[in-house]
CSV table of C-alpha atoms in Angstrom, one decimal:
chain,number,residue,atom,x,y,z
A,20,UNK,CA,-29.2,1.5,-57.2
A,21,UNK,CA,-32.2,-0.2,-55.6
A,22,UNK,CA,-33.9,1.6,-52.7
A,23,UNK,CA,-37.1,1.5,-50.8
A,24,UNK,CA,-39.7,4.3,-50.6
A,25,UNK,CA,-42.8,4.9,-48.6
A,26,UNK,CA,-45.6,6.5,-50.6
A,27,UNK,CA,-48.9,8.0,-49.9
A,28,UNK,CA,-51.1,5.3,-51.2
A,29,UNK,CA,-54.5,7.0,-50.6
A,30,UNK,CA,-55.7,10.1,-48.9
A,31,UNK,CA,-57.1,9.4,-45.4
A,32,UNK,CA,-60.6,10.1,-44.2
A,33,UNK,CA,-60.3,11.0,-40.6
A,34,UNK,CA,-57.5,9.3,-38.7
A,35,UNK,CA,-54.9,7.8,-41.1
A,36,UNK,CA,-54.5,4.0,-41.1
A,37,UNK,CA,-51.7,1.7,-42.3
A,38,UNK,CA,-53.4,1.3,-45.7
A,39,UNK,CA,-52.8,5.0,-46.5
A,40,UNK,CA,-49.1,4.1,-46.9
A,41,UNK,CA,-47.3,1.8,-49.3
A,42,UNK,CA,-43.7,0.6,-49.3
A,43,UNK,CA,-42.2,0.1,-52.8
A,44,UNK,CA,-38.9,-0.7,-54.4
A,45,UNK,CA,-37.4,2.0,-56.7
A,46,UNK,CA,-34.2,2.5,-58.7
A,47,UNK,CA,-32.0,5.6,-58.2
A,48,UNK,CA,-30.3,6.9,-61.4
A,49,UNK,CA,-26.6,7.5,-61.7
A,50,UNK,CA,-25.2,10.6,-60.1
A,51,UNK,CA,-24.8,13.6,-62.4
A,52,UNK,CA,-22.2,16.3,-62.0
A,53,UNK,CA,-23.0,18.6,-59.1
A,54,UNK,CA,-25.3,16.0,-57.4
A,55,UNK,CA,-24.9,14.2,-54.1
A,56,UNK,CA,-26.4,10.9,-52.9
A,57,UNK,CA,-27.4,10.7,-49.3
A,58,UNK,CA,-28.5,8.0,-46.8
A,59,UNK,CA,-31.1,9.3,-44.3
A,60,UNK,CA,-30.1,8.7,-40.7
A,61,UNK,CA,-33.0,10.3,-38.9
A,62,UNK,CA,-36.5,11.4,-40.0
A,63,UNK,CA,-38.7,13.8,-38.2
A,64,UNK,CA,-42.5,13.1,-37.9
A,65,UNK,CA,-44.7,16.1,-37.0
A,66,UNK,CA,-48.4,16.7,-36.6
A,67,UNK,CA,-48.6,19.2,-39.5
A,68,UNK,CA,-47.9,16.3,-41.9
A,69,UNK,CA,-51.5,15.1,-41.4
A,70,UNK,CA,-52.7,18.2,-43.2
A,71,UNK,CA,-50.4,17.5,-46.1
A,72,UNK,CA,-52.2,14.2,-46.6
A,73,UNK,CA,-55.3,16.1,-47.6
A,74,UNK,CA,-55.8,17.5,-51.1
A,75,UNK,CA,-56.3,21.0,-49.7
A,76,UNK,CA,-54.8,24.4,-50.1
A,77,UNK,CA,-52.5,25.4,-47.2
A,78,UNK,CA,-49.2,27.1,-46.5
A,79,UNK,CA,-47.4,24.0,-47.9
A,80,UNK,CA,-48.2,21.8,-50.9
A,81,UNK,CA,-50.0,18.5,-50.1
A,82,UNK,CA,-48.4,15.1,-50.6
A,83,UNK,CA,-49.2,13.5,-53.9
A,84,UNK,CA,-50.8,10.1,-54.0
A,85,UNK,CA,-48.3,7.6,-55.5
A,86,UNK,CA,-45.3,9.7,-54.5
A,87,UNK,CA,-43.0,9.5,-51.5
A,88,UNK,CA,-44.0,11.2,-48.3
A,89,UNK,CA,-41.3,13.7,-47.1
A,90,UNK,CA,-40.3,15.2,-43.8
A,91,UNK,CA,-37.4,16.9,-42.1
A,92,UNK,CA,-34.4,14.7,-41.7
A,93,UNK,CA,-30.7,14.3,-41.2
A,94,UNK,CA,-28.6,12.3,-43.7
A,95,UNK,CA,-25.1,11.2,-44.5
A,96,UNK,CA,-23.4,11.7,-47.8
A,97,UNK,CA,-22.6,8.3,-49.4
A,98,UNK,CA,-21.5,9.5,-52.9
A,99,UNK,CA,-20.7,13.0,-54.2
A,100,UNK,CA,-20.0,14.6,-57.5
A,101,UNK,CA,-19.7,18.0,-56.0
A,102,UNK,CA,-16.7,19.7,-54.5
A,103,UNK,CA,-18.9,21.0,-51.7
A,104,UNK,CA,-19.4,17.6,-50.1
A,105,UNK,CA,-17.5,14.5,-49.3
A,106,UNK,CA,-18.4,11.0,-48.2
A,107,UNK,CA,-19.4,11.0,-44.5
A,108,UNK,CA,-20.6,14.6,-44.3
A,109,UNK,CA,-23.8,15.0,-42.3
A,110,UNK,CA,-26.3,17.1,-44.1
A,111,UNK,CA,-29.9,18.5,-44.2
A,112,UNK,CA,-31.9,19.6,-47.1
A,113,UNK,CA,-32.1,23.4,-47.5
A,114,UNK,CA,-33.5,23.7,-51.0
A,115,UNK,CA,-36.9,25.0,-52.1
A,116,UNK,CA,-38.4,22.0,-50.4
A,117,UNK,CA,-36.3,21.5,-47.3
A,118,UNK,CA,-37.3,17.9,-46.7
A,119,UNK,CA,-36.0,14.4,-47.2
A,120,UNK,CA,-38.2,11.9,-49.1
A,121,UNK,CA,-39.2,8.8,-47.2
A,122,UNK,CA,-36.6,6.6,-48.9
A,123,UNK,CA,-33.5,4.6,-48.0
A,124,UNK,CA,-31.4,6.8,-50.2
A,125,UNK,CA,-32.0,10.0,-52.3
A,126,UNK,CA,-30.2,12.3,-54.7
A,127,UNK,CA,-30.0,16.1,-54.3
A,128,UNK,CA,-28.4,18.9,-56.2
A,129,UNK,CA,-25.5,20.0,-54.0
A,130,UNK,CA,-27.0,23.5,-53.7
A,131,UNK,CA,-30.0,22.0,-52.0
A,132,UNK,CA,-28.0,20.6,-49.1
A,133,UNK,CA,-26.3,22.2,-46.1
A,134,UNK,CA,-23.6,20.6,-44.0
A,135,UNK,CA,-24.2,20.4,-40.3
A,136,UNK,CA,-21.9,20.1,-37.3
A,137,UNK,CA,-22.0,16.5,-36.1
A,138,UNK,CA,-20.5,17.4,-32.7
A,139,UNK,CA,-24.0,18.3,-31.7
A,140,UNK,CA,-26.5,15.4,-31.3
A,141,UNK,CA,-27.9,15.0,-34.8
A,142,UNK,CA,-31.5,14.7,-33.6
A,143,UNK,CA,-31.3,18.2,-32.0
A,144,UNK,CA,-31.4,19.6,-35.6
A,145,UNK,CA,-34.9,18.1,-35.9
A,146,UNK,CA,-36.0,19.2,-32.4
A,147,UNK,CA,-34.6,21.7,-29.9
A,148,UNK,CA,-32.3,23.5,-32.5
A,149,UNK,CA,-34.7,22.8,-35.4
A,150,UNK,CA,-38.2,23.7,-36.3
A,151,UNK,CA,-39.8,22.8,-33.0
A,152,UNK,CA,-37.4,24.8,-30.9
A,153,UNK,CA,-37.6,27.8,-33.3
A,154,UNK,CA,-41.4,27.5,-33.3
A,155,UNK,CA,-41.5,27.7,-29.5
A,156,UNK,CA,-39.1,30.6,-29.4
A,157,UNK,CA,-40.7,32.9,-31.9
A,158,UNK,CA,-44.3,32.0,-31.0
A,159,UNK,CA,-43.8,32.8,-27.4
A,160,UNK,CA,-41.3,35.7,-27.6
A,161,UNK,CA,-42.6,37.4,-30.7
A,162,UNK,CA,-46.3,36.9,-30.4
A,163,UNK,CA,-46.7,36.1,-26.7
A,164,UNK,CA,-44.4,38.9,-25.6
A,165,UNK,CA,-44.1,37.5,-22.1
A,166,UNK,CA,-43.5,39.7,-19.1
A,167,UNK,CA,-42.0,38.5,-15.8
A,168,UNK,CA,-44.8,37.5,-13.4
A,169,UNK,CA,-47.3,36.5,-16.1
A,170,UNK,CA,-48.9,33.1,-16.4
A,171,UNK,CA,-48.2,31.1,-19.6
A,172,UNK,CA,-50.4,28.0,-20.3
A,173,UNK,CA,-49.2,25.6,-23.0
A,174,UNK,CA,-51.3,22.8,-24.5
A,175,UNK,CA,-49.6,19.8,-25.9
A,176,UNK,CA,-47.0,20.7,-23.3
A,177,UNK,CA,-45.1,17.3,-23.4
A,178,UNK,CA,-44.6,17.6,-27.2
A,179,UNK,CA,-41.5,18.8,-29.0
A,180,UNK,CA,-42.7,22.4,-29.1
A,181,UNK,CA,-44.5,22.5,-25.7
A,182,UNK,CA,-41.6,21.5,-23.5
A,183,UNK,CA,-39.5,24.3,-25.0
A,184,UNK,CA,-42.3,26.9,-24.6
A,185,UNK,CA,-42.6,26.1,-20.9
A,186,UNK,CA,-38.9,26.3,-20.2
A,187,UNK,CA,-38.5,29.6,-22.1
A,188,UNK,CA,-41.4,31.0,-20.1
A,189,UNK,CA,-39.6,30.1,-16.9
A,190,UNK,CA,-36.4,31.6,-18.1
A,191,UNK,CA,-38.2,34.9,-18.8
A,192,UNK,CA,-39.7,34.9,-15.3
A,193,UNK,CA,-43.2,33.6,-16.0
A,194,UNK,CA,-45.3,31.0,-14.3
A,195,UNK,CA,-45.5,28.0,-16.7
A,196,UNK,CA,-48.5,25.7,-16.7
A,197,UNK,CA,-48.6,22.7,-19.0
A,198,UNK,CA,-51.5,20.6,-20.3
A,199,UNK,CA,-50.7,17.0,-21.3
A,200,UNK,CA,-52.2,13.6,-21.3
A,201,UNK,CA,-51.3,11.0,-18.6
A,202,UNK,CA,-49.6,10.9,-15.2
A,203,UNK,CA,-46.2,10.1,-16.7
A,204,UNK,CA,-46.2,13.2,-18.9
A,205,UNK,CA,-47.4,15.4,-16.0
A,206,UNK,CA,-44.5,14.1,-13.9
A,207,UNK,CA,-42.1,14.8,-16.7
A,208,UNK,CA,-43.2,18.4,-17.0
A,209,UNK,CA,-42.9,19.2,-13.4
A,210,UNK,CA,-39.9,17.1,-12.3
A,211,UNK,CA,-37.7,17.3,-15.4
A,212,UNK,CA,-38.7,20.5,-17.2
A,213,UNK,CA,-39.6,22.6,-14.2
A,214,UNK,CA,-43.1,23.6,-15.1
A,215,UNK,CA,-44.8,25.3,-12.1
A,216,UNK,CA,-47.9,23.2,-12.6
A,217,UNK,CA,-49.3,20.6,-15.0
A,218,UNK,CA,-52.8,19.4,-15.8
A,219,UNK,CA,-53.6,15.9,-17.0
A,220,UNK,CA,-56.5,16.4,-19.4
A,221,UNK,CA,-57.0,12.6,-19.6
A,222,UNK,CA,-57.5,12.2,-15.9
A,223,UNK,CA,-59.3,15.4,-15.3
A,224,UNK,CA,-63.1,15.6,-16.0
A,225,UNK,CA,-63.4,19.2,-15.0
A,226,UNK,CA,-60.8,21.1,-17.0
A,227,UNK,CA,-62.4,24.5,-16.1
A,228,UNK,CA,-61.8,23.8,-12.4
A,229,UNK,CA,-58.3,22.4,-13.0
A,230,UNK,CA,-57.2,25.5,-15.0
A,231,UNK,CA,-58.7,27.8,-12.3
A,232,UNK,CA,-56.7,26.0,-9.6
A,233,UNK,CA,-53.4,26.0,-11.6
A,234,UNK,CA,-53.8,29.6,-12.7
A,235,UNK,CA,-55.2,31.5,-9.7
A,236,UNK,CA,-54.3,34.8,-11.4
A,237,UNK,CA,-55.8,33.9,-14.8
A,238,UNK,CA,-53.9,33.2,-18.0
A,239,UNK,CA,-51.9,35.9,-19.7
A,240,UNK,CA,-50.5,33.9,-22.6
A,241,UNK,CA,-52.0,30.7,-24.0
A,242,UNK,CA,-49.7,28.9,-26.4
A,243,UNK,CA,-52.2,26.7,-28.3
A,244,UNK,CA,-50.9,23.5,-29.9
A,245,UNK,CA,-54.1,21.5,-29.6
A,246,UNK,CA,-57.4,23.4,-30.1
A,247,UNK,CA,-60.7,21.6,-29.4
A,248,UNK,CA,-62.2,21.2,-26.0
A,249,UNK,CA,-58.9,22.0,-24.2
A,250,UNK,CA,-58.6,25.4,-25.8
A,251,UNK,CA,-62.3,26.1,-25.2
A,252,UNK,CA,-61.6,25.5,-21.5
A,253,UNK,CA,-58.5,27.7,-21.4
A,254,UNK,CA,-60.0,30.6,-23.2
A,255,UNK,CA,-62.5,31.2,-20.4
A,256,UNK,CA,-59.6,32.0,-18.1
A,257,UNK,CA,-57.8,34.5,-20.4
A,258,UNK,CA,-57.0,37.8,-18.7
A,259,UNK,CA,-57.5,41.3,-20.2
A,260,UNK,CA,-54.9,41.9,-23.0
A,261,UNK,CA,-54.0,38.2,-23.1
A,262,UNK,CA,-52.1,36.9,-26.1
A,263,UNK,CA,-52.7,33.6,-27.9
A,264,UNK,CA,-50.0,32.3,-30.2
A,265,UNK,CA,-51.9,29.8,-32.4
A,266,UNK,CA,-49.4,27.1,-33.3
A,267,UNK,CA,-51.4,23.9,-33.9
A,268,UNK,CA,-54.8,22.3,-33.7
A,269,UNK,CA,-53.9,18.6,-33.4
A,270,UNK,CA,-57.3,17.8,-31.8
A,271,UNK,CA,-59.0,18.7,-35.0
A,272,UNK,CA,-56.7,17.4,-37.7
A,273,UNK,CA,-58.5,14.2,-38.2
A,274,UNK,CA,-62.1,15.7,-38.1
A,275,UNK,CA,-64.3,14.6,-40.9
A,276,UNK,CA,-66.8,17.4,-40.2
A,277,UNK,CA,-66.3,21.1,-39.3
A,278,UNK,CA,-66.4,21.1,-35.5
A,279,UNK,CA,-68.5,23.7,-33.8
A,280,UNK,CA,-67.4,24.9,-30.4
A,281,UNK,CA,-68.0,27.9,-28.1
A,282,UNK,CA,-68.1,31.3,-29.9
A,283,UNK,CA,-64.9,32.9,-28.5
A,284,UNK,CA,-65.3,36.3,-30.2
A,285,UNK,CA,-67.2,37.9,-27.3
A,286,UNK,CA,-64.5,37.0,-24.8
A,287,UNK,CA,-61.8,38.2,-27.2
A,288,UNK,CA,-63.6,41.5,-27.8
A,289,UNK,CA,-64.5,42.3,-24.2
A,290,UNK,CA,-61.0,41.4,-22.8
A,291,UNK,CA,-59.0,42.9,-25.7
A,292,UNK,CA,-57.3,39.6,-26.5
A,293,UNK,CA,-54.9,39.1,-29.3
A,294,UNK,CA,-54.9,35.7,-31.1
A,295,UNK,CA,-52.4,35.2,-34.0
A,296,UNK,CA,-51.8,32.1,-36.1
A,297,UNK,CA,-48.3,31.6,-37.3
A,298,UNK,CA,-46.0,29.1,-39.1
A,299,UNK,CA,-42.3,29.0,-38.5
A,300,UNK,CA,-41.6,30.0,-42.2
A,301,UNK,CA,-42.8,33.5,-41.3
A,302,UNK,CA,-39.6,33.9,-39.3
A,303,UNK,CA,-37.1,32.4,-41.8
A,304,UNK,CA,-35.1,35.7,-42.0
A,305,UNK,CA,-34.6,35.5,-38.2
A,306,UNK,CA,-33.7,31.8,-37.8
A,307,UNK,CA,-30.1,32.8,-36.9
A,308,UNK,CA,-31.4,34.9,-33.9
A,309,UNK,CA,-33.5,32.0,-32.6
A,310,UNK,CA,-30.7,29.4,-33.1
A,311,UNK,CA,-28.2,31.6,-31.3
A,312,UNK,CA,-30.5,32.2,-28.3
A,313,UNK,CA,-31.6,28.6,-28.0
A,314,UNK,CA,-28.0,27.4,-28.3
A,315,UNK,CA,-26.9,29.7,-25.5
A,316,UNK,CA,-29.7,28.5,-23.2
A,317,UNK,CA,-28.8,24.9,-23.9
A,318,UNK,CA,-25.1,25.5,-23.1
A,319,UNK,CA,-26.1,27.3,-19.9
A,320,UNK,CA,-28.2,24.3,-18.9
A,321,UNK,CA,-31.4,26.4,-18.9
A,322,UNK,CA,-33.2,24.2,-21.4
A,323,UNK,CA,-33.5,20.4,-21.3
A,324,UNK,CA,-34.9,18.2,-24.0
A,325,UNK,CA,-36.3,14.8,-24.5
A,326,UNK,CA,-37.0,12.7,-27.5
A,327,UNK,CA,-39.0,9.6,-28.5
A,328,UNK,CA,-36.8,7.6,-30.9
A,329,UNK,CA,-38.4,4.8,-33.0
A,330,UNK,CA,-36.1,2.4,-34.7
A,331,UNK,CA,-36.5,1.3,-38.3
A,332,UNK,CA,-37.3,2.8,-41.7
A,333,UNK,CA,-40.4,0.7,-42.0
A,334,UNK,CA,-41.7,2.2,-38.7
A,335,UNK,CA,-42.2,5.7,-40.2
A,336,UNK,CA,-46.0,5.4,-40.8
A,337,UNK,CA,-46.5,4.0,-37.3
A,338,UNK,CA,-44.5,6.8,-35.7
A,339,UNK,CA,-46.5,9.4,-37.6
A,340,UNK,CA,-49.8,7.8,-36.5
A,341,UNK,CA,-48.4,7.6,-32.9
A,342,UNK,CA,-48.5,11.4,-32.6
A,343,UNK,CA,-52.3,11.4,-32.6
A,344,UNK,CA,-52.5,9.0,-29.7
A,345,UNK,CA,-49.8,10.7,-27.6
A,346,UNK,CA,-47.2,8.0,-28.1
A,347,UNK,CA,-44.4,10.6,-27.9
A,348,UNK,CA,-42.8,12.6,-25.1
A,349,UNK,CA,-40.9,15.4,-26.7
A,350,UNK,CA,-39.8,15.2,-30.3
A,351,UNK,CA,-40.7,12.0,-32.2
A,352,UNK,CA,-37.9,10.9,-34.6
A,353,UNK,CA,-37.3,7.7,-36.5
A,354,UNK,CA,-33.8,6.3,-36.6
A,355,UNK,CA,-33.2,4.7,-40.0
């Protein structure tokens, strides 16, 4: 069977460009016993994927030049030689590499797939009830340990993780302040997702003053998705015993040199601040807990969600690059 694949053509230097990707034709072999062929329906694109384009040691192996890029996704079974699955089943990969290759079809051992309930919008498995939602939940609840009345600041607040962090903070009785880029995203945060305040870093030339105005009692929890100058500004306002769940550093992912910023250790020492980096895989044994709580809040109408859906398999590279220019509100997915 003839399919299309999108490969990593070359490792980027700085911000990736279209030439770092290559679309090729490939042939899938015949199905063997115990295997399943799937057709991807939706792919997730996420900031962490930029790190996988580098040949560098990390918590997840890098993409290989000349091989398909892969990401989270939802697929439909088209052919099956396994009693576990039938044509039409909606599935996700759950094997040792729980991703779908960027291809118009793929073959998996049956034990590397899990069936999902298609009565729930399929994209929710990539966002609110998937990795972004779980990241928001465990990062805020487990590391941030919010207490009612505290102030929670979220950078990248209009992204897939950020919008959930702010809403959970509100559910738990905290003041939620989001940082995002552009008037449209600021309005989204306050009007749709009920953030108490939002700061437009693009339209604000004095972040220090903006944070002080939005957080008159200082910052108790800073959920950091961005890093860079924004985080430098927030850290000045951290209270004694503040907590910083360190989730992402998207402002730095395309840096070609090691950036040097303010030395934050004196503030952390003198104010007894806890900063902890984490990845969602750290909480794999507790995913059931997170999924259950998020599902309950969704059913109760306490959490809302938004997505940016890009149409077309060939738009995958552009959608990924769009993350670094703020093209998305909420989760960015590509509908195949």
